[in-house]
Amino acid sequence: MMQLGKALQSKGFLITVAQRQFNQTGSSLQHFPGFDFVTIPESLPQSESKKLGPAEYLMNLNKTSEASFKECISQLSMQQGNDIACIIYDKLMYFCEAAAKEFKIPSRSS
């Protein structure tokens, strides 16, 4: 995904990566100069997520993350003057598609 971001950035696109709080690591972010990173608040407590199997975890993550992702897109739209070209997301994070449809932003999963 990040390689795709680099390729798009080389063509002049501004890249914003939305990530979960638990995935945020400062050292890895340094490898992507010019990318903007925004954090989506955790909606599933880490202690609870450790109790779930992979499939159940993904289902809960998608159910609980949709609202915070929509809020993130809303804020980015206001900051960028509704100039979000596309939402590209991991196909396991299908909650992104609902936000893209609501805001009428093209989207693609990878």
A tleap script that builds the chain and sets N, CA, C and O, in Angstrom:
source leaprc.protein.ff14SB
mol = sequence {
  NMET MET GLN LEU GLY LYS ALA LEU GLN SER
  LYS GLY PHE LEU ILE THR VAL ALA GLN ARG
  GLN PHE ASN GLN THR GLY SER SER LEU GLN
  HIE PHE PRO GLY PHE ASP PHE VAL THR ILE
  PRO GLU SER LEU PRO GLN SER GLU SER LYS
  LYS LEU GLY PRO ALA GLU TYR LEU MET ASN
  LEU ASN LYS THR SER GLU ALA SER PHE LYS
  GLU CYS ILE SER GLN LEU SER MET GLN GLN
  GLY ASN ASP ILE ALA CYS ILE ILE TYR ASP
  LYS LEU MET TYR PHE CYS GLU ALA ALA ALA
  LYS GLU PHE LYS ILE PRO SER ARG SER CSER
}
set mol.1.N position { 0.817 -1.182 0.000 }
set mol.1.CA position { 0.000 0.000 0.000 }
set mol.1.C position { 0.873 1.263 0.000 }
set mol.1.O position { 0.601 2.222 -0.722 }
set mol.2.N position { 1.910 1.242 0.811 }
set mol.2.CA position { 2.768 2.416 0.906 }
set mol.2.C position { 3.552 2.624 -0.393 }
set mol.2.O position { 3.839 3.760 -0.771 }
set mol.3.N position { 3.895 1.535 -1.071 }
set mol.3.CA position { 4.579 1.665 -2.361 }
set mol.3.C position { 3.659 2.329 -3.383 }
set mol.3.O position { 4.109 3.145 -4.188 }
set mol.4.N position { 2.384 1.982 -3.351 }
set mol.4.CA position { 1.406 2.633 -4.224 }
set mol.4.C position { 1.339 4.120 -3.894 }
set mol.4.O position { 1.278 4.957 -4.795 }
set mol.5.N position { 1.351 4.446 -2.618 }
set mol.5.CA position { 1.356 5.844 -2.208 }
set mol.5.C position { 2.564 6.586 -2.753 }
set mol.5.O position { 2.439 7.719 -3.218 }
set mol.6.N position { 3.734 5.958 -2.700 }
set mol.6.CA position { 4.944 6.576 -3.246 }
set mol.6.C position { 4.810 6.803 -4.748 }
set mol.6.O position { 5.201 7.851 -5.261 }
set mol.7.N position { 4.255 5.818 -5.450 }
set mol.7.CA position { 4.080 5.949 -6.899 }
set mol.7.C position { 3.117 7.092 -7.227 }
set mol.7.O position { 3.376 7.881 -8.137 }
set mol.8.N position { 2.022 7.181 -6.498 }
set mol.8.CA position { 1.060 8.257 -6.732 }
set mol.8.C position { 1.652 9.618 -6.371 }
set mol.8.O position { 1.399 10.613 -7.049 }
set mol.9.N position { 2.439 9.650 -5.302 }
set mol.9.CA position { 3.085 10.897 -4.902 }
set mol.9.C position { 4.042 11.376 -5.996 }
set mol.9.O position { 4.146 12.575 -6.253 }
set mol.10.N position { 4.735 10.444 -6.634 }
set mol.10.CA position { 5.670 10.819 -7.701 }
set mol.10.C position { 4.947 11.421 -8.906 }
set mol.10.O position { 5.568 12.095 -9.728 }
set mol.11.N position { 3.642 11.182 -9.014 }
set mol.11.CA position { 2.824 11.749 -10.101 }
set mol.11.C position { 2.125 13.040 -9.673 }
set mol.11.O position { 1.316 13.592 -10.419 }
set mol.12.N position { 2.445 13.519 -8.460 }
set mol.12.CA position { 1.925 14.798 -8.012 }
set mol.12.C position { 0.758 14.749 -7.042 }
set mol.12.O position { 0.244 15.791 -6.635 }
set mol.13.N position { 0.336 13.554 -6.668 }
set mol.13.CA position { -0.766 13.446 -5.715 }
set mol.13.C position { -0.261 13.675 -4.296 }
set mol.13.O position { 0.853 13.278 -3.952 }
set mol.14.N position { -1.089 14.319 -3.476 }
set mol.14.CA position { -0.804 14.434 -2.053 }
set mol.14.C position { -1.350 13.180 -1.386 }
set mol.14.O position { -2.467 12.755 -1.678 }
set mol.15.N position { -0.574 12.594 -0.501 }
set mol.15.CA position { -0.942 11.323 0.119 }
set mol.15.C position { -1.212 11.538 1.605 }
set mol.15.O position { -0.380 12.082 2.331 }
set mol.16.N position { -2.378 11.104 2.038 }
set mol.16.CA position { -2.726 11.102 3.455 }
set mol.16.C position { -3.046 9.674 3.844 }
set mol.16.O position { -3.883 9.023 3.218 }
set mol.17.N position { -2.381 9.190 4.874 }
set mol.17.CA position { -2.583 7.829 5.362 }
set mol.17.C position { -3.351 7.903 6.676 }
set mol.17.O position { -2.904 8.531 7.636 }
set mol.18.N position { -4.502 7.258 6.704 }
set mol.18.CA position { -5.273 7.151 7.944 }
set mol.18.C position { -4.892 5.830 8.598 }
set mol.18.O position { -4.954 4.774 7.969 }
set mol.19.N position { -4.501 5.898 9.852 }
set mol.19.CA position { -4.063 4.685 10.544 }
set mol.19.C position { -4.656 4.628 11.940 }
set mol.19.O position { -5.054 5.634 12.526 }
set mol.20.N position { -4.693 3.426 12.433 }
set mol.20.CA position { -5.191 3.224 13.792 }
set mol.20.C position { -4.104 3.602 14.787 }
set mol.20.O position { -2.915 3.552 14.475 }
set mol.21.N position { -4.520 3.974 15.967 }
set mol.21.CA position { -3.586 4.405 17.004 }
set mol.21.C position { -2.571 3.313 17.334 }
set mol.21.O position { -1.395 3.615 17.540 }
set mol.22.N position { -3.002 2.045 17.390 }
set mol.22.CA position { -2.099 0.962 17.759 }
set mol.22.C position { -1.071 0.670 16.671 }
set mol.22.O position { -0.042 0.056 16.952 }
set mol.23.N position { -1.327 1.096 15.437 }
set mol.23.CA position { -0.401 0.846 14.333 }
set mol.23.C position { 0.639 1.941 14.184 }
set mol.23.O position { 1.568 1.801 13.389 }
set mol.24.N position { 0.508 3.003 14.916 }
set mol.24.CA position { 1.357 4.165 14.758 }
set mol.24.C position { 2.737 3.917 15.359 }
set mol.24.O position { 2.867 3.680 16.560 }
set mol.25.N position { 3.762 3.974 14.515 }
set mol.25.CA position { 5.138 3.879 14.995 }
set mol.25.C position { 5.947 4.985 14.344 }
set mol.25.O position { 6.036 5.059 13.119 }
set mol.26.N position { 6.528 5.833 15.152 }
set mol.26.CA position { 7.259 6.990 14.662 }
set mol.26.C position { 8.387 6.665 13.711 }
set mol.26.O position { 8.582 7.375 12.724 }
set mol.27.N position { 9.141 5.601 13.982 }
set mol.27.CA position { 10.289 5.287 13.135 }
set mol.27.C position { 9.869 4.880 11.727 }
set mol.27.O position { 10.547 5.233 10.762 }
set mol.28.N position { 8.776 4.153 11.591 }
set mol.28.CA position { 8.353 3.725 10.257 }
set mol.28.C position { 7.792 4.890 9.444 }
set mol.28.O position { 7.851 4.866 8.215 }
set mol.29.N position { 7.255 5.901 10.110 }
set mol.29.CA position { 6.696 7.047 9.405 }
set mol.29.C position { 7.782 7.885 8.742 }
set mol.29.O position { 7.517 8.580 7.761 }
set mol.30.N position { 8.995 7.825 9.267 }
set mol.30.CA position { 10.100 8.603 8.718 }
set mol.30.C position { 10.494 8.142 7.321 }
set mol.30.O position { 11.166 8.879 6.600 }
set mol.31.N position { 10.094 6.947 6.927 }
set mol.31.CA position { 10.440 6.416 5.611 }
set mol.31.C position { 9.537 6.968 4.509 }
set mol.31.O position { 9.709 6.634 3.336 }
set mol.32.N position { 8.586 7.802 4.882 }
set mol.32.CA position { 7.622 8.317 3.911 }
set mol.32.C position { 7.514 9.838 4.013 }
set mol.32.O position { 6.466 10.367 4.383 }
set mol.33.N position { 8.605 10.537 3.682 }
set mol.33.CA position { 8.552 12.000 3.737 }
set mol.33.C position { 7.529 12.523 2.728 }
set mol.33.O position { 7.401 12.001 1.620 }
set mol.34.N position { 6.822 13.541 3.130 }
set mol.34.CA position { 5.812 14.117 2.254 }
set mol.34.C position { 4.431 13.513 2.422 }
set mol.34.O position { 3.447 14.063 1.927 }
set mol.35.N position { 4.348 12.391 3.112 }
set mol.35.CA position { 3.040 11.795 3.406 }
set mol.35.C position { 2.484 12.475 4.653 }
set mol.35.O position { 3.231 12.809 5.573 }
set mol.36.N position { 1.190 12.675 4.678 }
set mol.36.CA position { 0.519 13.124 5.898 }
set mol.36.C position { -0.087 11.897 6.560 }
set mol.36.O position { -0.653 11.039 5.881 }
set mol.37.N position { 0.027 11.808 7.865 }
set mol.37.CA position { -0.537 10.691 8.620 }
set mol.37.C position { -1.565 11.238 9.600 }
set mol.37.O position { -1.288 12.174 10.350 }
set mol.38.N position { -2.745 10.646 9.586 }
set mol.38.CA position { -3.783 10.999 10.552 }
set mol.38.C position { -4.159 9.731 11.307 }
set mol.38.O position { -4.129 8.630 10.757 }
set mol.39.N position { -4.507 9.903 12.557 }
set mol.39.CA position { -4.835 8.758 13.401 }
set mol.39.C position { -6.336 8.679 13.609 }
set mol.39.O position { -6.982 9.657 13.986 }
set mol.40.N position { -6.875 7.505 13.358 }
set mol.40.CA position { -8.284 7.238 13.627 }
set mol.40.C position { -8.357 6.709 15.052 }
set mol.40.O position { -7.665 5.747 15.387 }
set mol.41.N position { -9.180 7.320 15.894 }
set mol.41.CA position { -9.278 6.842 17.281 }
set mol.41.C position { -9.672 5.370 17.345 }
set mol.41.O position { -10.471 4.886 16.543 }
set mol.42.N position { -9.102 4.683 18.300 }
set mol.42.CA position { -9.439 3.271 18.500 }
set mol.42.C position { -10.863 3.165 19.001 }
set mol.42.O position { -11.257 3.852 19.943 }
set mol.43.N position { -11.618 2.313 18.374 }
set mol.43.CA position { -12.991 2.096 18.809 }
set mol.43.C position { -13.166 0.708 19.418 }
set mol.43.O position { -14.229 0.375 19.942 }
set mol.44.N position { -12.126 -0.081 19.342 }
set mol.44.CA position { -12.136 -1.422 19.919 }
set mol.44.C position { -10.953 -1.489 20.883 }
set mol.44.O position { -9.806 -1.499 20.437 }
set mol.45.N position { -11.204 -1.534 22.191 }
set mol.45.CA position { -10.099 -1.546 23.158 }
set mol.45.C position { -9.109 -2.677 22.872 }
set mol.45.O position { -9.504 -3.788 22.520 }
set mol.46.N position { -7.822 -2.379 23.029 }
set mol.46.CA position { -6.790 -3.372 22.739 }
set mol.46.C position { -6.972 -4.623 23.590 }
set mol.46.O position { -6.738 -5.734 23.115 }
set mol.47.N position { -7.387 -4.454 24.840 }
set mol.47.CA position { -7.594 -5.618 25.706 }
set mol.47.C position { -8.698 -6.519 25.157 }
set mol.47.O position { -8.611 -7.743 25.255 }
set mol.48.N position { -9.732 -5.915 24.581 }
set mol.48.CA position { -10.829 -6.701 24.000 }
set mol.48.C position { -10.408 -7.350 22.684 }
set mol.48.O position { -10.792 -8.483 22.392 }
set mol.49.N position { -9.624 -6.631 21.900 }
set mol.49.CA position { -9.226 -7.168 20.595 }
set mol.49.C position { -8.320 -8.389 20.733 }
set mol.49.O position { -8.311 -9.254 19.858 }
set mol.50.N position { -7.563 -8.465 21.819 }
set mol.50.CA position { -6.681 -9.619 22.034 }
set mol.50.C position { -7.459 -10.900 22.306 }
set mol.50.O position { -6.932 -11.996 22.121 }
set mol.51.N position { -8.706 -10.771 22.743 }
set mol.51.CA position { -9.530 -11.936 23.069 }
set mol.51.C position { -10.200 -12.536 21.835 }
set mol.51.O position { -10.725 -13.648 21.894 }
set mol.52.N position { -10.185 -11.817 20.732 }
set mol.52.CA position { -10.923 -12.237 19.543 }
set mol.52.C position { -10.044 -13.009 18.569 }
set mol.52.O position { -8.836 -12.783 18.498 }
set mol.53.N position { -10.645 -13.907 17.830 }
set mol.53.CA position { -9.956 -14.568 16.736 }
set mol.53.C position { -9.834 -13.602 15.569 }
set mol.53.O position { -10.488 -12.558 15.571 }
set mol.54.N position { -9.013 -13.920 14.567 }
set mol.54.CA position { -8.784 -12.996 13.449 }
set mol.54.C position { -10.062 -12.573 12.714 }
set mol.54.O position { -10.248 -11.387 12.441 }
set mol.55.N position { -10.931 -13.513 12.396 }
set mol.55.CA position { -12.151 -13.172 11.650 }
set mol.55.C position { -13.077 -12.294 12.488 }
set mol.55.O position { -13.618 -11.306 11.993 }
set mol.56.N position { -13.257 -12.657 13.751 }
set mol.56.CA position { -14.125 -11.877 14.634 }
set mol.56.C position { -13.538 -10.485 14.876 }
set mol.56.O position { -14.270 -9.498 14.952 }
set mol.57.N position { -12.217 -10.419 14.995 }
set mol.57.CA position { -11.549 -9.133 15.183 }
set mol.57.C position { -11.816 -8.207 13.991 }
set mol.57.O position { -12.173 -7.043 14.174 }
set mol.58.N position { -11.640 -8.728 12.770 }
set mol.58.CA position { -11.862 -7.908 11.578 }
set mol.58.C position { -13.311 -7.455 11.459 }
set mol.58.O position { -13.576 -6.313 11.084 }
set mol.59.N position { -14.236 -8.330 11.772 }
set mol.59.CA position { -15.652 -7.953 11.716 }
set mol.59.C position { -15.957 -6.838 12.714 }
set mol.59.O position { -16.646 -5.875 12.378 }
set mol.60.N position { -15.448 -6.963 13.935 }
set mol.60.CA position { -15.664 -5.932 14.956 }
set mol.60.C position { -14.961 -4.631 14.593 }
set mol.60.O position { -15.507 -3.546 14.793 }
set mol.61.N position { -13.755 -4.744 14.062 }
set mol.61.CA position { -13.003 -3.556 13.661 }
set mol.61.C position { -13.765 -2.779 12.589 }
set mol.61.O position { -13.879 -1.556 12.671 }
set mol.62.N position { -14.282 -3.481 11.591 }
set mol.62.CA position { -15.038 -2.821 10.528 }
set mol.62.C position { -16.312 -2.182 11.057 }
set mol.62.O position { -16.685 -1.089 10.629 }
set mol.63.N position { -16.971 -2.848 11.973 }
set mol.63.CA position { -18.224 -2.323 12.526 }
set mol.63.C position { -17.972 -1.084 13.385 }
set mol.63.O position { -18.744 -0.126 13.335 }
set mol.64.N position { -16.904 -1.100 14.165 }
set mol.64.CA position { -16.672 -0.016 15.117 }
set mol.64.C position { -15.851 1.141 14.549 }
set mol.64.O position { -15.817 2.212 15.155 }
set mol.65.N position { -15.197 0.961 13.419 }
set mol.65.CA position { -14.319 2.002 12.875 }
set mol.65.C position { -14.994 2.914 11.857 }
set mol.65.O position { -14.460 3.973 11.527 }
set mol.66.N position { -16.141 2.521 11.367 }
set mol.66.CA position { -16.785 3.290 10.298 }
set mol.66.C position { -17.053 4.737 10.701 }
set mol.66.O position { -16.748 5.652 9.937 }
set mol.67.N position { -17.612 4.958 11.876 }
set mol.67.CA position { -17.953 6.321 12.306 }
set mol.67.C position { -16.711 7.198 12.444 }
set mol.67.O position { -16.721 8.346 12.001 }
set mol.68.N position { -15.643 6.678 13.051 }
set mol.68.CA position { -14.442 7.498 13.228 }
set mol.68.C position { -13.755 7.771 11.891 }
set mol.68.O position { -13.161 8.834 11.709 }
set mol.69.N position { -13.829 6.823 10.954 }
set mol.69.CA position { -13.244 7.054 9.633 }
set mol.69.C position { -14.045 8.120 8.877 }
set mol.69.O position { -13.465 8.975 8.208 }
set mol.70.N position { -15.363 8.069 8.983 }
set mol.70.CA position { -16.195 9.089 8.340 }
set mol.70.C position { -15.891 10.472 8.917 }
set mol.70.O position { -15.842 11.455 8.178 }
set mol.71.N position { -15.690 10.550 10.213 }
set mol.71.CA position { -15.331 11.826 10.839 }
set mol.71.C position { -13.986 12.316 10.307 }
set mol.71.O position { -13.814 13.506 10.044 }
set mol.72.N position { -13.047 11.409 10.154 }
set mol.72.CA position { -11.729 11.746 9.608 }
set mol.72.C position { -11.862 12.291 8.183 }
set mol.72.O position { -11.251 13.305 7.847 }
set mol.73.N position { -12.654 11.625 7.354 }
set mol.73.CA position { -12.857 12.070 5.973 }
set mol.73.C position { -13.542 13.436 5.951 }
set mol.73.O position { -13.198 14.291 5.134 }
set mol.74.N position { -14.490 13.638 6.829 }
set mol.74.CA position { -15.181 14.925 6.916 }
set mol.74.C position { -14.197 16.052 7.234 }
set mol.74.O position { -14.232 17.109 6.604 }
set mol.75.N position { -13.326 15.821 8.208 }
set mol.75.CA position { -12.337 16.836 8.583 }
set mol.75.C position { -11.351 17.091 7.451 }
set mol.75.O position { -11.016 18.241 7.166 }
set mol.76.N position { -10.882 16.023 6.801 }
set mol.76.CA position { -9.954 16.193 5.681 }
set mol.76.C position { -10.616 16.945 4.531 }
set mol.76.O position { -9.977 17.776 3.887 }
set mol.77.N position { -11.876 16.666 4.271 }
set mol.77.CA position { -12.608 17.363 3.204 }
set mol.77.C position { -12.685 18.859 3.483 }
set mol.77.O position { -12.498 19.675 2.580 }
set mol.78.N position { -12.960 19.213 4.726 }
set mol.78.CA position { -13.034 20.631 5.085 }
set mol.78.C position { -11.666 21.293 4.952 }
set mol.78.O position { -11.567 22.415 4.457 }
set mol.79.N position { -10.608 20.606 5.391 }
set mol.79.CA position { -9.261 21.169 5.328 }
set mol.79.C position { -8.776 21.319 3.894 }
set mol.79.O position { -8.066 22.272 3.570 }
set mol.80.N position { -9.159 20.380 3.036 }
set mol.80.CA position { -8.647 20.366 1.665 }
set mol.80.C position { -9.655 20.907 0.658 }
set mol.80.O position { -9.451 20.778 -0.550 }
set mol.81.N position { -10.723 21.501 1.132 }
set mol.81.CA position { -11.707 22.074 0.234 }
set mol.81.C position { -12.409 21.043 -0.629 }
set mol.81.O position { -12.606 21.257 -1.825 }
set mol.82.N position { -12.786 19.927 -0.027 }
set mol.82.CA position { -13.477 18.835 -0.735 }
set mol.82.C position { -12.676 18.314 -1.917 }
set mol.82.O position { -13.251 17.916 -2.929 }
set mol.83.N position { -11.366 18.314 -1.799 }
set mol.83.CA position { -10.507 17.903 -2.906 }
set mol.83.C position { -9.815 16.574 -2.610 }
set mol.83.O position { -8.592 16.477 -2.709 }
set mol.84.N position { -10.578 15.567 -2.253 }
set mol.84.CA position { -10.034 14.225 -2.055 }
set mol.84.C position { -10.284 13.461 -3.348 }
set mol.84.O position { -11.432 13.240 -3.735 }
set mol.85.N position { -9.211 13.061 -4.011 }
set mol.85.CA position { -9.334 12.423 -5.330 }
set mol.85.C position { -9.860 11.002 -5.237 }
set mol.85.O position { -10.652 10.573 -6.077 }
set mol.86.N position { -9.425 10.268 -4.219 }
set mol.86.CA position { -9.781 8.850 -4.147 }
set mol.86.C position { -9.427 8.308 -2.766 }
set mol.86.O position { -8.497 8.787 -2.118 }
set mol.87.N position { -10.181 7.307 -2.329 }
set mol.87.CA position { -9.850 6.575 -1.109 }
set mol.87.C position { -9.395 5.188 -1.544 }
set mol.87.O position { -10.153 4.443 -2.166 }
set mol.88.N position { -8.172 4.854 -1.217 }
set mol.88.CA position { -7.627 3.531 -1.526 }
set mol.88.C position { -7.451 2.817 -0.198 }
set mol.88.O position { -6.826 3.344 0.722 }
set mol.89.N position { -8.002 1.625 -0.102 }
set mol.89.CA position { -8.004 0.934 1.181 }
set mol.89.C position { -7.762 -0.554 1.009 }
set mol.89.O position { -7.993 -1.126 -0.057 }
set mol.90.N position { -7.294 -1.159 2.076 }
set mol.90.CA position { -7.109 -2.601 2.123 }
set mol.90.C position { -8.481 -3.254 2.091 }
set mol.90.O position { -9.387 -2.818 2.802 }
set mol.91.N position { -8.649 -4.278 1.289 }
set mol.91.CA position { -9.979 -4.883 1.124 }
set mol.91.C position { -10.540 -5.464 2.415 }
set mol.91.O position { -11.745 -5.694 2.509 }
set mol.92.N position { -9.693 -5.704 3.408 }
set mol.92.CA position { -10.189 -6.188 4.697 }
set mol.92.C position { -10.822 -5.071 5.526 }
set mol.92.O position { -11.554 -5.337 6.479 }
set mol.93.N position { -10.543 -3.845 5.166 }
set mol.93.CA position { -11.087 -2.676 5.873 }
set mol.93.C position { -12.236 -2.079 5.064 }
set mol.93.O position { -12.178 -0.926 4.639 }
set mol.94.N position { -13.266 -2.871 4.861 }
set mol.94.CA position { -14.352 -2.479 3.968 }
set mol.94.C position { -15.209 -1.344 4.501 }
set mol.94.O position { -16.057 -0.830 3.770 }
set mol.95.N position { -15.018 -0.937 5.744 }
set mol.95.CA position { -15.756 0.216 6.262 }
set mol.95.C position { -15.408 1.486 5.493 }
set mol.95.O position { -16.187 2.439 5.481 }
set mol.96.N position { -14.247 1.503 4.854 }
set mol.96.CA position { -13.833 2.667 4.067 }
set mol.96.C position { -14.754 2.896 2.876 }
set mol.96.O position { -14.987 4.037 2.476 }
set mol.97.N position { -15.275 1.820 2.313 }
set mol.97.CA position { -16.157 1.940 1.155 }
set mol.97.C position { -17.436 2.697 1.511 }
set mol.97.O position { -17.919 3.504 0.718 }
set mol.98.N position { -17.981 2.442 2.689 }
set mol.98.CA position { -19.196 3.144 3.122 }
set mol.98.C position { -18.942 4.650 3.230 }
set mol.98.O position { -19.785 5.458 2.840 }
set mol.99.N position { -17.786 5.014 3.756 }
set mol.99.CA position { -17.444 6.437 3.863 }
set mol.99.C position { -17.278 7.054 2.481 }
set mol.99.O position { -17.747 8.165 2.232 }
set mol.100.N position { -16.617 6.343 1.590 }
set mol.100.CA position { -16.423 6.853 0.230 }
set mol.100.C position { -17.765 7.095 -0.457 }
set mol.100.O position { -17.952 8.117 -1.118 }
set mol.101.N position { -18.684 6.170 -0.303 }
set mol.101.CA position { -20.012 6.336 -0.909 }
set mol.101.C position { -20.753 7.521 -0.307 }
set mol.101.O position { -21.372 8.304 -1.027 }
set mol.102.N position { -20.688 7.651 1.014 }
set mol.102.CA position { -21.390 8.752 1.675 }
set mol.102.C position { -20.880 10.109 1.206 }
set mol.102.O position { -21.664 11.038 1.011 }
set mol.103.N position { -19.557 10.224 1.024 }
set mol.103.CA position { -18.959 11.495 0.628 }
set mol.103.C position { -18.807 11.629 -0.889 }
set mol.103.O position { -18.272 12.622 -1.382 }
set mol.104.N position { -19.284 10.616 -1.626 }
set mol.104.CA position { -19.212 10.607 -3.091 }
set mol.104.C position { -17.773 10.772 -3.590 }
set mol.104.O position { -17.490 11.567 -4.485 }
set mol.105.N position { -16.881 9.995 -2.980 }
set mol.105.CA position { -15.469 9.985 -3.349 }
set mol.105.C position { -15.183 8.641 -4.012 }
set mol.105.O position { -15.565 7.601 -3.476 }
set mol.106.N position { -14.523 8.641 -5.160 }
set mol.106.CA position { -14.166 7.355 -5.768 }
set mol.106.C position { -13.311 6.540 -4.800 }
set mol.106.O position { -12.551 7.097 -4.009 }
set mol.107.N position { -13.444 5.222 -4.870 }
set mol.107.CA position { -12.649 4.369 -3.975 }
set mol.107.C position { -12.222 3.106 -4.698 }
set mol.107.O position { -12.864 2.662 -5.650 }
set mol.108.N position { -11.125 2.539 -4.224 }
set mol.108.CA position { -10.593 1.285 -4.747 }
set mol.108.C position { -9.996 0.505 -3.590 }
set mol.108.O position { -9.340 1.068 -2.714 }
set mol.109.N position { -10.233 -0.795 -3.598 }
set mol.109.CA position { -9.588 -1.650 -2.598 }
set mol.109.C position { -8.435 -2.372 -3.265 }
set mol.109.O position { -8.418 -2.574 -4.480 }
set mol.110.N position { -7.480 -2.752 -2.448 }
set mol.110.CA position { -6.333 -3.489 -3.003 }
set mol.110.C position { -6.152 -4.791 -2.266 }
set mol.110.O position { -5.241 -5.557 -2.581 }
savepdb mol mol.pdb
quit
